[in-house]
Amino acid sequence: MIKECGKDLYWPWWPSKGATSGLVDICGFEKPAYYFRKAIWTNEPVVYIAVETDSTAKDWFNCSFWNWPKVLPHWNHTTEGDTLAVHVYTNLPEVELKLNNKSLGTQYWDLDKHAFLIWNVPYSKGTLEAIGTLPNGEKKTFKLQTAGKPAKIKLVADRHELKANQQDLSYIKAFLLDENDVPVPFAENAIKFEVTGAGTLNATGNGNDKNHACYKEEQTKAYLGKCLAIVQSGSEKGIINVVARSKGLPYSNVEIKVE
């Protein structure tokens, strides 16, 4: 379920321009609740960590069809020693949580008893890791690492080949990473997209409900360390070159083939 735009225009949450429910935001970035549903509704092994951003995350009972506790997948907190609720969404029977390679204990998942697992963890920067054990003994892990300052842009295109029909689209996600390739969760750098060759820039956005910038702008600010550009094919075959630039960072580029 993707969130819709415009539902809250006359609701008390203005200037938010969309409902807070939905498993992905208006740009298609998955929210933590997406991974909870994925764990419940699919047979694919899932282990995913989300950390509280306010006290709604401390209890299972704050979950509903329309609301989800305020959690985010990052391990960047301001105060050492603060106790944070750490959610693990999984469909594996056993999960161990580690902080900086020190075990914080093992919990056993049973959907009949609770929807997901919660640890209360005193914050210490470093690496938070959930290790799930499949019934056959294989392991599946998920890690969060404390990020530094933005150092680079990573571009990820969902399609690298388009048809020359003036309709095909490639959705290109831009992520701000630190020098160790760790996503920077609260980076808000402005990113400008330059598109040349066999296509055009169709739209940009960042998934922020309160972002009222025009989707047709070639520049957008990152939100939660990421943003999106949509590129559209032209009528002729060739290569679309997409370059992302942000002040003080090296540029990043990706090529899309048009046939």
Tab-separated table of C-alpha atoms in Angstrom:
chain	number	residue	atom	x	y	z
A	1	MET	CA	0.000	0.000	0.000
A	2	ILE	CA	1.603	3.243	-1.162
A	3	LYS	CA	0.550	6.416	0.575
A	4	GLU	CA	-1.584	8.842	-1.389
A	5	CYS	CA	-0.910	12.532	-1.837
A	6	GLY	CA	-3.457	15.171	-0.823
A	7	LYS	CA	-5.557	13.265	1.701
A	8	ASP	CA	-4.634	15.514	4.634
A	9	LEU	CA	-5.202	18.887	2.975
A	10	TYR	CA	-8.091	19.714	5.306
A	11	TRP	CA	-6.958	17.633	8.258
A	12	PRO	CA	-5.238	19.095	11.341
A	13	TRP	CA	-1.865	17.671	10.250
A	14	TRP	CA	-1.295	20.314	7.571
A	15	PRO	CA	1.294	21.171	6.222
A	16	SER	CA	1.614	17.405	5.764
A	17	LYS	CA	0.210	16.724	2.299
A	18	GLY	CA	-0.505	13.032	2.735
A	19	ALA	CA	-1.733	10.491	5.255
A	20	THR	CA	0.895	8.991	7.544
A	21	SER	CA	-0.287	5.438	6.854
A	22	GLY	CA	1.049	3.285	4.039
A	23	LEU	CA	3.878	0.797	3.716
A	24	VAL	CA	5.911	2.948	1.317
A	25	ASP	CA	6.076	6.718	1.012
A	26	ILE	CA	5.076	8.823	-1.990
A	27	CYS	CA	8.472	8.178	-3.626
A	28	GLY	CA	8.337	4.428	-3.111
A	29	PHE	CA	10.819	4.225	-0.228
A	30	GLU	CA	9.864	1.387	2.102
A	31	LYS	CA	8.829	2.274	5.641
A	32	PRO	CA	9.653	-0.028	8.585
A	33	ALA	CA	6.061	-1.324	8.575
A	34	TYR	CA	6.700	-2.652	5.056
A	35	TYR	CA	9.247	-5.127	6.408
A	36	PHE	CA	6.951	-6.202	9.223
A	37	ARG	CA	4.247	-7.068	6.670
A	38	LYS	CA	6.816	-8.718	4.426
A	39	ALA	CA	7.823	-10.973	7.311
A	40	ILE	CA	4.198	-11.900	7.988
A	41	TRP	CA	2.926	-12.261	4.427
A	42	THR	CA	5.824	-13.955	2.612
A	43	ASN	CA	7.873	-17.103	2.979
A	44	GLU	CA	11.115	-15.228	2.297
A	45	PRO	CA	13.313	-15.139	5.426
A	46	VAL	CA	13.185	-11.626	6.907
A	47	VAL	CA	15.273	-9.953	9.608
A	48	TYR	CA	14.989	-6.168	9.908
A	49	ILE	CA	15.876	-3.656	12.646
A	50	ALA	CA	14.036	-0.402	13.385
A	51	VAL	CA	14.854	1.864	16.337
A	52	GLU	CA	12.538	4.149	18.288
A	53	THR	CA	12.396	7.860	17.559
A	54	ASP	CA	9.822	8.463	20.309
A	55	SER	CA	8.131	6.535	23.114
A	56	THR	CA	5.382	5.072	20.888
A	57	ALA	CA	7.903	2.391	19.915
A	58	LYS	CA	8.160	0.894	23.390
A	59	ASP	CA	4.953	-1.154	23.227
A	60	TRP	CA	3.387	-3.563	20.716
A	61	PHE	CA	-0.049	-2.056	21.412
A	62	ASN	CA	0.810	1.149	19.540
A	63	CYS	CA	0.568	-0.770	16.248
A	64	SER	CA	-2.594	-0.679	14.147
A	65	PHE	CA	-3.735	-0.847	10.529
A	66	TRP	CA	-3.477	2.954	10.254
A	67	ASN	CA	-0.614	3.823	12.567
A	68	TRP	CA	2.822	2.493	13.293
A	69	PRO	CA	5.235	3.325	16.117
A	70	LYS	CA	7.752	6.029	15.239
A	71	VAL	CA	10.829	3.990	14.356
A	72	LEU	CA	13.593	4.301	11.770
A	73	PRO	CA	16.335	1.944	10.536
A	74	HIS	CA	19.373	3.794	11.871
A	75	TRP	CA	21.796	3.707	14.797
A	76	ASN	CA	22.579	7.428	15.107
A	77	HIS	CA	21.387	8.769	18.443
A	78	THR	CA	22.454	11.919	20.248
A	79	THR	CA	23.063	10.714	23.810
A	80	GLU	CA	25.213	7.774	24.876
A	81	GLY	CA	23.450	5.559	27.407
A	82	ASP	CA	19.862	6.493	26.496
A	83	THR	CA	17.691	3.375	26.462
A	84	LEU	CA	16.071	2.829	23.067
A	85	ALA	CA	13.402	0.360	22.007
A	86	VAL	CA	14.814	-1.771	19.202
A	87	HIS	CA	12.274	-3.578	17.028
A	88	VAL	CA	13.197	-6.672	15.061
A	89	TYR	CA	10.714	-7.703	12.378
A	90	THR	CA	11.210	-11.323	11.437
A	91	ASN	CA	9.581	-14.604	10.489
A	92	LEU	CA	12.454	-16.701	11.818
A	93	PRO	CA	12.000	-18.684	15.023
A	94	GLU	CA	15.116	-17.380	16.788
A	95	VAL	CA	16.936	-14.027	16.727
A	96	GLU	CA	20.006	-12.864	18.644
A	97	LEU	CA	20.759	-9.140	18.953
A	98	LYS	CA	24.334	-7.890	19.281
A	99	LEU	CA	25.789	-4.445	19.927
A	100	ASN	CA	29.431	-4.053	18.969
A	101	ASN	CA	29.723	-7.848	18.895
A	102	LYS	CA	28.376	-8.215	22.455
A	103	SER	CA	25.251	-10.346	22.765
A	104	LEU	CA	22.132	-8.633	24.100
A	105	GLY	CA	20.275	-11.913	24.307
A	106	THR	CA	18.204	-14.217	22.130
A	107	GLN	CA	14.442	-14.035	21.657
A	108	TYR	CA	12.066	-16.530	20.083
A	109	TRP	CA	9.431	-15.326	17.635
A	110	ASP	CA	5.913	-16.719	17.789
A	111	LEU	CA	3.187	-14.841	15.907
A	112	ASP	CA	0.538	-16.234	18.238
A	113	LYS	CA	2.220	-14.418	21.150
A	114	HIS	CA	3.596	-11.192	19.660
A	115	ALA	CA	3.932	-9.657	16.227
A	116	PHE	CA	7.599	-8.712	16.502
A	117	LEU	CA	10.504	-8.701	18.938
A	118	ILE	CA	11.578	-5.780	21.146
A	119	TRP	CA	14.833	-5.192	23.007
A	120	ASN	CA	15.510	-2.168	25.237
A	121	VAL	CA	19.087	-1.196	24.452
A	122	PRO	CA	21.306	1.494	26.040
A	123	TYR	CA	22.682	3.466	23.102
A	124	SER	CA	26.355	3.194	22.261
A	125	LYS	CA	27.599	4.111	18.812
A	126	GLY	CA	28.909	1.319	16.631
A	127	THR	CA	27.185	-1.680	15.044
A	128	LEU	CA	23.803	-3.127	15.992
A	129	GLU	CA	23.254	-6.567	14.480
A	130	ALA	CA	20.316	-8.979	14.444
A	131	ILE	CA	21.153	-12.605	13.640
A	132	GLY	CA	18.227	-14.822	12.751
A	133	THR	CA	18.409	-18.606	12.681
A	134	LEU	CA	16.397	-20.553	10.106
A	135	PRO	CA	14.931	-23.965	11.006
A	136	ASN	CA	17.762	-25.616	9.035
A	137	GLY	CA	20.381	-23.766	11.080
A	138	GLU	CA	21.337	-21.213	8.418
A	139	LYS	CA	21.800	-17.600	9.525
A	140	LYS	CA	20.338	-14.361	8.173
A	141	THR	CA	21.654	-11.052	9.479
A	142	PHE	CA	20.748	-7.376	9.388
A	143	LYS	CA	23.070	-4.591	10.550
A	144	LEU	CA	22.779	-0.924	11.435
A	145	GLN	CA	25.937	1.138	11.829
A	146	THR	CA	26.463	4.592	13.265
A	147	ALA	CA	27.039	6.905	10.309
A	148	GLY	CA	29.410	9.823	9.937
A	149	LYS	CA	29.008	12.880	7.728
A	150	PRO	CA	27.877	12.599	4.084
A	151	ALA	CA	30.841	11.845	1.834
A	152	LYS	CA	29.330	10.487	-1.385
A	153	ILE	CA	26.158	9.901	-3.391
A	154	LYS	CA	25.063	6.427	-4.449
A	155	LEU	CA	22.615	6.101	-7.347
A	156	VAL	CA	20.447	2.993	-7.754
A	157	ALA	CA	18.240	2.668	-10.856
A	158	ASP	CA	15.363	0.201	-10.909
A	159	ARG	CA	15.710	-0.196	-14.707
A	160	HIS	CA	18.840	0.098	-16.841
A	161	GLU	CA	17.095	-0.488	-20.169
A	162	LEU	CA	14.109	1.448	-21.531
A	163	LYS	CA	12.157	1.416	-24.772
A	164	ALA	CA	12.379	4.421	-27.104
A	165	ASN	CA	8.653	5.122	-26.830
A	166	GLN	CA	8.656	8.415	-24.859
A	167	GLN	CA	6.837	6.611	-22.043
A	168	ASP	CA	9.220	4.232	-20.269
A	169	LEU	CA	10.492	5.367	-16.884
A	170	SER	CA	13.468	4.554	-14.695
A	171	TYR	CA	13.219	5.362	-10.985
A	172	ILE	CA	16.644	6.352	-9.674
A	173	LYS	CA	17.160	6.452	-5.919
A	174	ALA	CA	19.944	8.645	-4.532
A	175	PHE	CA	21.447	7.730	-1.149
A	176	LEU	CA	23.855	9.859	0.881
A	177	LEU	CA	26.631	7.699	2.358
A	178	ASP	CA	29.523	8.388	4.696
A	179	GLU	CA	33.136	7.534	3.878
A	180	ASN	CA	32.517	3.901	4.906
A	181	ASP	CA	29.421	3.544	2.678
A	182	VAL	CA	27.052	3.712	5.655
A	183	PRO	CA	23.751	5.513	4.884
A	184	VAL	CA	23.541	8.888	6.652
A	185	PRO	CA	20.020	8.849	8.120
A	186	PHE	CA	19.330	12.554	8.660
A	187	ALA	CA	21.284	14.086	5.770
A	188	GLU	CA	19.333	16.817	3.978
A	189	ASN	CA	21.810	17.820	1.283
A	190	ALA	CA	20.330	19.401	-1.816
A	191	ILE	CA	20.925	17.124	-4.817
A	192	LYS	CA	20.721	18.356	-8.392
A	193	PHE	CA	20.033	15.889	-11.204
A	194	GLU	CA	21.386	16.543	-14.694
A	195	VAL	CA	19.966	14.358	-17.473
A	196	THR	CA	21.425	14.292	-20.981
A	197	GLY	CA	21.176	12.019	-24.005
A	198	ALA	CA	18.214	9.897	-25.075
A	199	GLY	CA	15.787	10.943	-22.348
A	200	THR	CA	14.627	13.651	-19.969
A	201	LEU	CA	14.143	14.258	-16.277
A	202	ASN	CA	10.483	13.606	-15.483
A	203	ALA	CA	10.315	14.354	-11.738
A	204	THR	CA	12.168	14.553	-8.429
A	205	GLY	CA	11.041	14.074	-4.833
A	206	ASN	CA	12.124	12.902	-1.406
A	207	GLY	CA	9.122	11.268	0.290
A	208	ASN	CA	8.756	14.004	2.917
A	209	ASP	CA	5.060	14.655	3.590
A	210	LYS	CA	5.833	18.312	4.290
A	211	ASN	CA	7.876	18.906	1.154
A	212	HIS	CA	5.850	21.250	-1.076
A	213	ALA	CA	8.480	21.689	-3.792
A	214	CYS	CA	7.400	21.138	-7.380
A	215	TYR	CA	8.044	17.592	-8.585
A	216	LYS	CA	9.357	19.000	-11.879
A	217	GLU	CA	12.346	20.725	-10.253
A	218	GLU	CA	15.771	19.353	-11.184
A	219	GLN	CA	16.965	19.793	-7.595
A	220	THR	CA	15.510	18.387	-4.380
A	221	LYS	CA	16.677	18.102	-0.787
A	222	ALA	CA	17.357	14.668	0.611
A	223	TYR	CA	15.027	13.470	3.345
A	224	LEU	CA	16.208	10.810	5.781
A	225	GLY	CA	19.352	10.622	3.677
A	226	LYS	CA	17.762	9.883	0.316
A	227	CYS	CA	15.720	11.211	-2.592
A	228	LEU	CA	14.415	10.142	-5.994
A	229	ALA	CA	14.700	11.136	-9.649
A	230	ILE	CA	12.463	9.754	-12.403
A	231	VAL	CA	13.893	9.630	-15.921
A	232	GLN	CA	11.768	9.229	-19.059
A	233	SER	CA	12.858	7.769	-22.395
A	234	GLY	CA	12.724	9.750	-25.623
A	235	SER	CA	11.815	8.648	-29.136
A	236	GLU	CA	15.347	7.737	-30.245
A	237	LYS	CA	17.697	4.961	-29.208
A	238	GLY	CA	20.799	5.831	-27.242
A	239	ILE	CA	22.072	6.377	-23.712
A	240	ILE	CA	20.583	8.497	-20.949
A	241	ASN	CA	23.283	9.833	-18.654
A	242	VAL	CA	22.115	10.864	-15.189
A	243	VAL	CA	24.471	12.883	-12.987
A	244	ALA	CA	23.719	13.736	-9.346
A	245	ARG	CA	25.579	16.644	-7.744
A	246	SER	CA	25.629	18.017	-4.211
A	247	LYS	CA	27.800	20.822	-2.869
A	248	GLY	CA	31.012	19.545	-1.320
A	249	LEU	CA	30.548	15.949	-2.520
A	250	PRO	CA	31.880	14.117	-5.586
A	251	TYR	CA	29.264	13.694	-8.286
A	252	SER	CA	27.707	10.324	-9.057
A	253	ASN	CA	26.294	9.100	-12.342
A	254	VAL	CA	24.383	6.207	-13.871
A	255	GLU	CA	23.640	5.324	-17.497
A	256	ILE	CA	20.318	4.041	-18.834
A	257	LYS	CA	20.166	2.332	-22.231
A	258	VAL	CA	17.292	3.231	-24.566
A	259	GLU	CA	16.450	0.754	-27.339
